[in-house]
Short mmCIF file of C-alpha atoms in Angstrom, two decimals:
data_model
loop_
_atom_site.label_atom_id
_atom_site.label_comp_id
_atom_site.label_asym_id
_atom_site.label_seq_id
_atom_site.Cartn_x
_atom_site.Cartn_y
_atom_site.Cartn_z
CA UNK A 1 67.37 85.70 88.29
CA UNK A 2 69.85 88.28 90.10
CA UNK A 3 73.69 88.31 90.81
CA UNK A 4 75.75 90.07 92.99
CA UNK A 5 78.09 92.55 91.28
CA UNK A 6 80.21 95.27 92.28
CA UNK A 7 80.14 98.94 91.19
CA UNK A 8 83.09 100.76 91.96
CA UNK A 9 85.70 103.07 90.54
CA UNK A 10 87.24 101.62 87.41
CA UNK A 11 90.57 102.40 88.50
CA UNK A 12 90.44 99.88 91.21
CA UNK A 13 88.80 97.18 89.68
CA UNK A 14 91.33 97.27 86.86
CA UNK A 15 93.89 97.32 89.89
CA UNK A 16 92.22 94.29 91.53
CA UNK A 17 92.38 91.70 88.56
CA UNK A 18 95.63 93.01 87.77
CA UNK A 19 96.65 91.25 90.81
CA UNK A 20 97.73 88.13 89.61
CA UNK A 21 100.73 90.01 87.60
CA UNK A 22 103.45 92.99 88.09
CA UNK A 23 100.98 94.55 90.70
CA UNK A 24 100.56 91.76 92.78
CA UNK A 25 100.59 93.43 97.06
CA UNK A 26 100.96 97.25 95.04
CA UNK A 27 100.32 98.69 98.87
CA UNK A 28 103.53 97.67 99.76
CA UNK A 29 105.11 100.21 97.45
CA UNK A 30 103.51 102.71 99.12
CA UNK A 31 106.24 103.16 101.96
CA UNK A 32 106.19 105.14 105.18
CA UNK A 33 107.74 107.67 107.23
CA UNK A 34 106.90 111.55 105.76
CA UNK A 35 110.41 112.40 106.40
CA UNK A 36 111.60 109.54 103.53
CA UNK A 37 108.78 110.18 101.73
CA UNK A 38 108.97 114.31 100.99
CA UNK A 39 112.62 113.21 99.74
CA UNK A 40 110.95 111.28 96.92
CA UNK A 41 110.75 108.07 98.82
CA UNK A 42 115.01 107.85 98.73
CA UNK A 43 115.59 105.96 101.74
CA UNK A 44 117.68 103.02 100.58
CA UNK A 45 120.69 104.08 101.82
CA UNK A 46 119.37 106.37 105.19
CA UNK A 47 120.36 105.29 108.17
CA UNK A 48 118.90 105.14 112.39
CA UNK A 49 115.28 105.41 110.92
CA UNK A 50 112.52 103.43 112.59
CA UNK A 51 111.20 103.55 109.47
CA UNK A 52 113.70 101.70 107.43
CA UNK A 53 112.66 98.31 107.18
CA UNK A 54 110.32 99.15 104.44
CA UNK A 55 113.09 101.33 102.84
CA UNK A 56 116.06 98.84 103.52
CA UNK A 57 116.45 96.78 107.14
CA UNK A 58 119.99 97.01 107.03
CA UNK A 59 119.44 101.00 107.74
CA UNK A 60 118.15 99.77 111.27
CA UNK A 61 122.00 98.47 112.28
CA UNK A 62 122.38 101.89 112.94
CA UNK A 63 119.69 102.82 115.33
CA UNK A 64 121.63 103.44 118.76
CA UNK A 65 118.34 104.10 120.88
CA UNK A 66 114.75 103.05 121.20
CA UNK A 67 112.63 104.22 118.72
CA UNK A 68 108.98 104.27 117.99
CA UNK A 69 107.04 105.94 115.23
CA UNK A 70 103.61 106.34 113.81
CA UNK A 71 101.53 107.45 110.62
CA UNK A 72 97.92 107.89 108.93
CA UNK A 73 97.05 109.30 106.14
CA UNK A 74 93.66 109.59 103.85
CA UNK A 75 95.08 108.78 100.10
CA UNK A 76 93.46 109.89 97.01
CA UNK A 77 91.02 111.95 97.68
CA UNK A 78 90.29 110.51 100.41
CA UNK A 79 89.41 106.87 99.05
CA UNK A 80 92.01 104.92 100.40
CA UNK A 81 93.04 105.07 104.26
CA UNK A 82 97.02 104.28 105.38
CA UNK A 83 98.18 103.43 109.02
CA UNK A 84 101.19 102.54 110.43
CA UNK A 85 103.48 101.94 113.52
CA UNK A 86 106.47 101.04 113.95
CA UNK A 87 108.95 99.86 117.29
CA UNK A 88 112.74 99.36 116.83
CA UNK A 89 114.83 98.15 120.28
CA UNK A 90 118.89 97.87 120.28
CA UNK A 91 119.19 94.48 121.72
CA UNK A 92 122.42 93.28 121.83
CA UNK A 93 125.79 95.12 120.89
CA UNK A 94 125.46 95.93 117.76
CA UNK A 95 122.15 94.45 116.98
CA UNK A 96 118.66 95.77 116.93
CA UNK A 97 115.18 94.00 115.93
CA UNK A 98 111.96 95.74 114.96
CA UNK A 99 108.55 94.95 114.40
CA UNK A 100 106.54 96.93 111.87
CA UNK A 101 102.48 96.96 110.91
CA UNK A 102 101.63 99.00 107.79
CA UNK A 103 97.33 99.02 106.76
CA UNK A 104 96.11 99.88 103.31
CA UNK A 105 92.08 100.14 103.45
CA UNK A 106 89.41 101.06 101.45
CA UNK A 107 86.07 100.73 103.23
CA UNK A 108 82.09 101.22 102.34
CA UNK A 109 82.66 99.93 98.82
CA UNK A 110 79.36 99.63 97.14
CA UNK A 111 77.86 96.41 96.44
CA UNK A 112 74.57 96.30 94.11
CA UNK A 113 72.18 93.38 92.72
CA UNK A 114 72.13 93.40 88.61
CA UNK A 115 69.59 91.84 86.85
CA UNK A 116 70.77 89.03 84.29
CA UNK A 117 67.43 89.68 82.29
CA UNK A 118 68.20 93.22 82.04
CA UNK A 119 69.21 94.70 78.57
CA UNK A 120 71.57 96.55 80.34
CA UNK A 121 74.52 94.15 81.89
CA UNK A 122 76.64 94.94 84.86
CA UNK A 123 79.67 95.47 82.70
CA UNK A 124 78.15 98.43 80.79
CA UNK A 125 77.01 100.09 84.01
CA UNK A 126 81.29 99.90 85.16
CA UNK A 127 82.51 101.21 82.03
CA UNK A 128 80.34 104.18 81.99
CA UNK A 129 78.04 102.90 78.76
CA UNK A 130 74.83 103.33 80.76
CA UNK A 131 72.91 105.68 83.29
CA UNK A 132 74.04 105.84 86.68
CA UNK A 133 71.75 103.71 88.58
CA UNK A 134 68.82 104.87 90.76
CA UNK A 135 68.57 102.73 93.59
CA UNK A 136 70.91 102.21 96.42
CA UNK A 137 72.99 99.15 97.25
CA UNK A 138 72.18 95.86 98.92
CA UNK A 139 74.79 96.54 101.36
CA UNK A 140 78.71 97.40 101.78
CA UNK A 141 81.95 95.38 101.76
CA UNK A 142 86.12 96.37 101.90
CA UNK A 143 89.19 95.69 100.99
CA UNK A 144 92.25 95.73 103.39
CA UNK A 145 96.00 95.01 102.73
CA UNK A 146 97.94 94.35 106.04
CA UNK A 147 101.87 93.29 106.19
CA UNK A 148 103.29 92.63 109.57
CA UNK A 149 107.08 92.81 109.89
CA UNK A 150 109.94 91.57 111.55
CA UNK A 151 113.33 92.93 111.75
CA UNK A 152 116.96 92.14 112.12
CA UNK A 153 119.92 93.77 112.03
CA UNK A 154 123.67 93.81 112.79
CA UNK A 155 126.05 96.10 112.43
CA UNK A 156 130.12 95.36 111.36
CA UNK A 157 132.19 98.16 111.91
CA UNK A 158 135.26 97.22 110.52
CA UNK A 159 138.94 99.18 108.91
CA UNK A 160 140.05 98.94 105.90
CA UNK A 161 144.12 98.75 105.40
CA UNK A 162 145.14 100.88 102.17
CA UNK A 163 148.45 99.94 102.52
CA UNK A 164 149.39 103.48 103.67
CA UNK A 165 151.15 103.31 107.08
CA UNK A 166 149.41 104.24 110.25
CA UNK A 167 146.62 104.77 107.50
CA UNK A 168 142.83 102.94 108.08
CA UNK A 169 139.81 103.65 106.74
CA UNK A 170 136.78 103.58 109.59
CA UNK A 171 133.99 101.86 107.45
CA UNK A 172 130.73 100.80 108.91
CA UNK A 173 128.59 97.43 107.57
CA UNK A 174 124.81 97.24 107.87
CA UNK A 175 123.17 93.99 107.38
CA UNK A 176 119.11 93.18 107.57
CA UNK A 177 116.82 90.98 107.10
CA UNK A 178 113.08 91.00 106.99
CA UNK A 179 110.78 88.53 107.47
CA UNK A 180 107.26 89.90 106.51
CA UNK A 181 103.21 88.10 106.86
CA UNK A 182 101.33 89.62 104.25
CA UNK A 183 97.10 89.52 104.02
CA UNK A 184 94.93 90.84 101.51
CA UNK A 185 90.87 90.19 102.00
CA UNK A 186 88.90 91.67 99.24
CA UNK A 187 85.11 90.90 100.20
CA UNK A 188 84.69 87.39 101.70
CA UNK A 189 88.02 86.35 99.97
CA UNK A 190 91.58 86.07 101.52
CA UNK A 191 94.80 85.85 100.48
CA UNK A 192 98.13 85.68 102.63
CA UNK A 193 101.98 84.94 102.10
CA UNK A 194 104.91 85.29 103.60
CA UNK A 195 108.15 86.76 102.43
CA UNK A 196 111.68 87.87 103.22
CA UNK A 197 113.81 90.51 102.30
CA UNK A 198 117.75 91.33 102.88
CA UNK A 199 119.58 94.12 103.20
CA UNK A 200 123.05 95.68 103.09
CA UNK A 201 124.72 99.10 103.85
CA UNK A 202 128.14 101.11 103.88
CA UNK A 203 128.43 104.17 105.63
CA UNK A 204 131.82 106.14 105.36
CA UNK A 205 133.23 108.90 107.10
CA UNK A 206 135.01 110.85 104.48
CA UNK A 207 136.84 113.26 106.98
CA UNK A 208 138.76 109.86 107.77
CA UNK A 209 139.71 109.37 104.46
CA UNK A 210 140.72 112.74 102.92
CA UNK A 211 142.03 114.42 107.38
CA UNK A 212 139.59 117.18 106.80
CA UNK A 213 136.66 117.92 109.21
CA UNK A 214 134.22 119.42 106.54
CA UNK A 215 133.62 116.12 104.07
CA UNK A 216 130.68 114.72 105.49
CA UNK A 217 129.44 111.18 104.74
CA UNK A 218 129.39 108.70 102.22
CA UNK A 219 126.40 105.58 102.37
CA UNK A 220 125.65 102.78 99.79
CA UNK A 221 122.75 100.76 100.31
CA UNK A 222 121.36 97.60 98.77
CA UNK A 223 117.69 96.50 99.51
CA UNK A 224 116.64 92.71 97.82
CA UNK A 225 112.64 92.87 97.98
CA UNK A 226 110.62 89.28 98.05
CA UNK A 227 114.09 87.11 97.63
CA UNK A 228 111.94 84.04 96.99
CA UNK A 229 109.25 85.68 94.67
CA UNK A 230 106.75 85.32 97.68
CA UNK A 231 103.37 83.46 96.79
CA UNK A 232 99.83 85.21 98.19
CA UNK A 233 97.80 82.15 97.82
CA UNK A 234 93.51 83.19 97.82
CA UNK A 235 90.94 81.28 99.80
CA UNK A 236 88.93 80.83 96.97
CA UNK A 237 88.40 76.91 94.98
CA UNK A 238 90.91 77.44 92.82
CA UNK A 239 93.48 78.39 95.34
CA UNK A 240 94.85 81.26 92.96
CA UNK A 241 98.36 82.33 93.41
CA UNK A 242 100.22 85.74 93.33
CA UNK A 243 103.56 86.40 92.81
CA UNK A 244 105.49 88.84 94.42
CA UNK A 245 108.23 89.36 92.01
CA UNK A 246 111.98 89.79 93.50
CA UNK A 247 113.03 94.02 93.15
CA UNK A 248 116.43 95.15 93.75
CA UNK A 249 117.00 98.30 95.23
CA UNK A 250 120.23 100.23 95.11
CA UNK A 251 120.30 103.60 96.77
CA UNK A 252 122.77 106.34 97.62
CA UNK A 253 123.25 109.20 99.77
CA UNK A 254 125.24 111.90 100.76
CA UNK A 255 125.72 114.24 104.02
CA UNK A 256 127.78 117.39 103.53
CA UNK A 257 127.97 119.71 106.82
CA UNK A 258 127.48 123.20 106.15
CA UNK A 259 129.40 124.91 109.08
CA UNK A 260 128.55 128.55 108.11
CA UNK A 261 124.80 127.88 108.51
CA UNK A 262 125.26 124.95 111.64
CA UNK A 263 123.33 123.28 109.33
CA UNK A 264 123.56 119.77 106.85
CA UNK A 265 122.64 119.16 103.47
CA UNK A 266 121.68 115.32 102.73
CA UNK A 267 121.08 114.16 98.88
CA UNK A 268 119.45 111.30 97.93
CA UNK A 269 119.19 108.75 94.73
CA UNK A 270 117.49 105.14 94.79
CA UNK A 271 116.98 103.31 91.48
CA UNK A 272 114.86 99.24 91.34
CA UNK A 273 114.70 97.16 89.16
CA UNK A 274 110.83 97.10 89.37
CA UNK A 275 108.25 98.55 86.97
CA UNK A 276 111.49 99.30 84.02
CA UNK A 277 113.54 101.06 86.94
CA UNK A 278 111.50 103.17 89.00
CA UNK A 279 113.81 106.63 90.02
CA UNK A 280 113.88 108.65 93.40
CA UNK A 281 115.87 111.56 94.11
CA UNK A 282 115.57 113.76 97.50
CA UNK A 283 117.60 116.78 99.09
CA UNK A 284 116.93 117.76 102.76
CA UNK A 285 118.19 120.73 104.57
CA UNK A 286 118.67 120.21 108.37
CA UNK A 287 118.94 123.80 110.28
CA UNK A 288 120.45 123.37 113.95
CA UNK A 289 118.84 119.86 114.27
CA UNK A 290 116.07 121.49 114.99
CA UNK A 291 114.61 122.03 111.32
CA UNK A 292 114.30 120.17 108.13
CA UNK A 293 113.23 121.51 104.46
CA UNK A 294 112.50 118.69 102.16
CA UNK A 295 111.83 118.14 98.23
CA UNK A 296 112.03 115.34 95.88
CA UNK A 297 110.74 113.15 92.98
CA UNK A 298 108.99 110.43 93.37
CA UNK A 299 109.12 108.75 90.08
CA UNK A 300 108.81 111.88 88.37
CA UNK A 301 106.37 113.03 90.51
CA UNK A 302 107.10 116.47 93.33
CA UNK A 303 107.06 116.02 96.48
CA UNK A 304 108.22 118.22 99.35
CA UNK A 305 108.18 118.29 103.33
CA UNK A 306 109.26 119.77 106.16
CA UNK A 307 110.17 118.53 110.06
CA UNK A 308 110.86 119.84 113.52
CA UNK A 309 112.24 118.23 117.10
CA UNK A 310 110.55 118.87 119.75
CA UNK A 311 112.42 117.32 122.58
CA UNK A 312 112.46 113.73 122.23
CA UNK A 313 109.68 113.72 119.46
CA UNK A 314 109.79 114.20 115.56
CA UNK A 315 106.96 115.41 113.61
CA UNK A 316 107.77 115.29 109.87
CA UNK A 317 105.36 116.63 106.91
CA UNK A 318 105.59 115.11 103.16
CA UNK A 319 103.58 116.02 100.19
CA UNK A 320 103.32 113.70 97.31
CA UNK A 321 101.81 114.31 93.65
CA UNK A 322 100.09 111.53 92.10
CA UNK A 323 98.03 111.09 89.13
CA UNK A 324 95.14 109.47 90.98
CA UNK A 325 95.15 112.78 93.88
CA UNK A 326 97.58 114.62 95.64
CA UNK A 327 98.65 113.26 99.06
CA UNK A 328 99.43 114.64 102.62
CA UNK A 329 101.19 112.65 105.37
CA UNK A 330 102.51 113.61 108.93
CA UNK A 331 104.14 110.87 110.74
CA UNK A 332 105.57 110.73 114.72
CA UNK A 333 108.59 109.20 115.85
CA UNK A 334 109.56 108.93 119.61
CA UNK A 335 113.23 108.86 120.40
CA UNK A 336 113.27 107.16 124.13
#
């Protein structure tokens, strides 16, 4: 008698059945957007991205233009396959919505028949305690991770009295909010959920607060991930549930003008709660608008990028180390 099993790298199988914990929808993680992503993947507290309702929604409040963007990338040596794309659309005063598609695929996975009678079991043959086989397999299968998202946001700009007379303080409020349909089919088998996050942001103009013209800006961002723990619930007879456990995200960044080089110099920290605090910290330098040089850590891993705008278009370039393979992303974004 003969089952069905599946030979594969060991690293994703251990990835698969870890599912049902901390890793539950992992892909999501992954983020988008190689300009974010060569600063270390610091992007809480950016602001006018297309990109930013994977980062933090409120940061779309501040898009003041039709936007559309695009990415692909081969991951890990090429096992894993990520698209994207990505449309943001100022609607009303003040208020933009988005809709956002992100793919994480693995195809032409392996499957091969074991033999139950055979002194050698399937589990042996995965954990490297046998010889390789020497037949091919019965045929192929994949696994795809797909979230679909929908964005809204509002911006408040608002003044703060100090007390001071003739003295406010210009401060702008971002608010967001995601609503996101997530799918996962591994094989035959499906699982789907759907979850929401929120968003807010502060972005302040510290010329207005200290009369100089050389102080740059100021942004604090908060990014709640999954508010309601979403549930992936599998097609399978036991209806198996995943958790998608709630992550806070705080983030920070600063924009100081460099007016000897007609240039700007943005830094970047994010901190969650996820994972015992994951850390990302990214500096870009921006040369006439024109030019961007990009490095970061991504969880204590380098990464680095570069960009350039070419009319209405901006093609940005991120490297990212990682244990399991170095990565390379480009990504598009159309300013209309």
């Amino acid at each position: 008698m003969k089952t069905k099993g599946i030979l594969i790298f060991v690293f994703l199988i251990q990835l698969v059945f870890a599912q049902s914990g901390r890793y539950a929808a992992s892909f999501l993680e992954l983020g988008v957007g190689a300009r974010t992503m060569g600063m270390g993947s610091a992007g809480v507290a950016a602001t006018g991205q297309v990109t930013a309702p994977f980062w933090n929604p409120a940061g779309l409040a501040m898009v003041e233009r039709l936007q559309a963007g695009s990415m692909y990338a081969n991951l890990f040596n090429k096992l894993e396959q990520q698209s994207y794309f990505g449309f943001v659309l100022p609607v009303m005063k003040n208020s933009v919505v988005g809709i956002s598609w992100m793919r994480l695929s693995i195809d032409e996975i392996p499957r091969y028949d074991f033999d139950e009678d055979s002194p050698i079991t399937a589990y042996q043959r995965l954990h490297g305690q046998a010889q390789q086989l020497t037949y091919g397999p019965v045929d192929y299968f994949s696994n795809q991770n797909d979230v679909f998202i929908f964005t809204f946001a509002r911006l408040i700009p608002t003044k703060f009295d100090l007390g001071w007379q003739y003295f406010e303080i210009p401060v702008k409020f971002g608010f967001g909010l995601n609503l996101k349909y997530i799918s996962q089919q591994l094989d035959r088998n499906k699982a789907t959920g759907i979850g929401i996050d929120i968003g807010w942001l502060m972005s302040l103009n510290l010329n207005d607060i200290f009369a100089g013209e050389y102080y740059g800006a100021l942004n604090f961002g908060l990014n709640v991930q999954d508010l309601a723990e979403t549930r992936m619930v599998w097609d399978t007879e036991s209806r198996h549930v995943d958790r998608l456990k709630r992550n806070f995200k705080y983030g920070v960044q600063y924009s100081q003008p460099l007016a000897f080089l007609d240039s700007d110099l943005i830094l970047a920290y994010d901190v969650n709660t996820k994972y015992d605090g994951n850390t990302h910290l990214g500096a870009e330098l921006l040369i006439k608008s024109l030019f961007a040089l990009r490095v970061g850590s991504n969880f204590g891993h380098l990464t680095a990028g570069a960009g350039v705008l070419l009319w209405r278009f901006r093609v940005n370039y991120a490297f990212q180390g990682h244990d399991l393979g170095n990565s390379h992303r480009v990504s598009l974004t159309l300013v209309f």
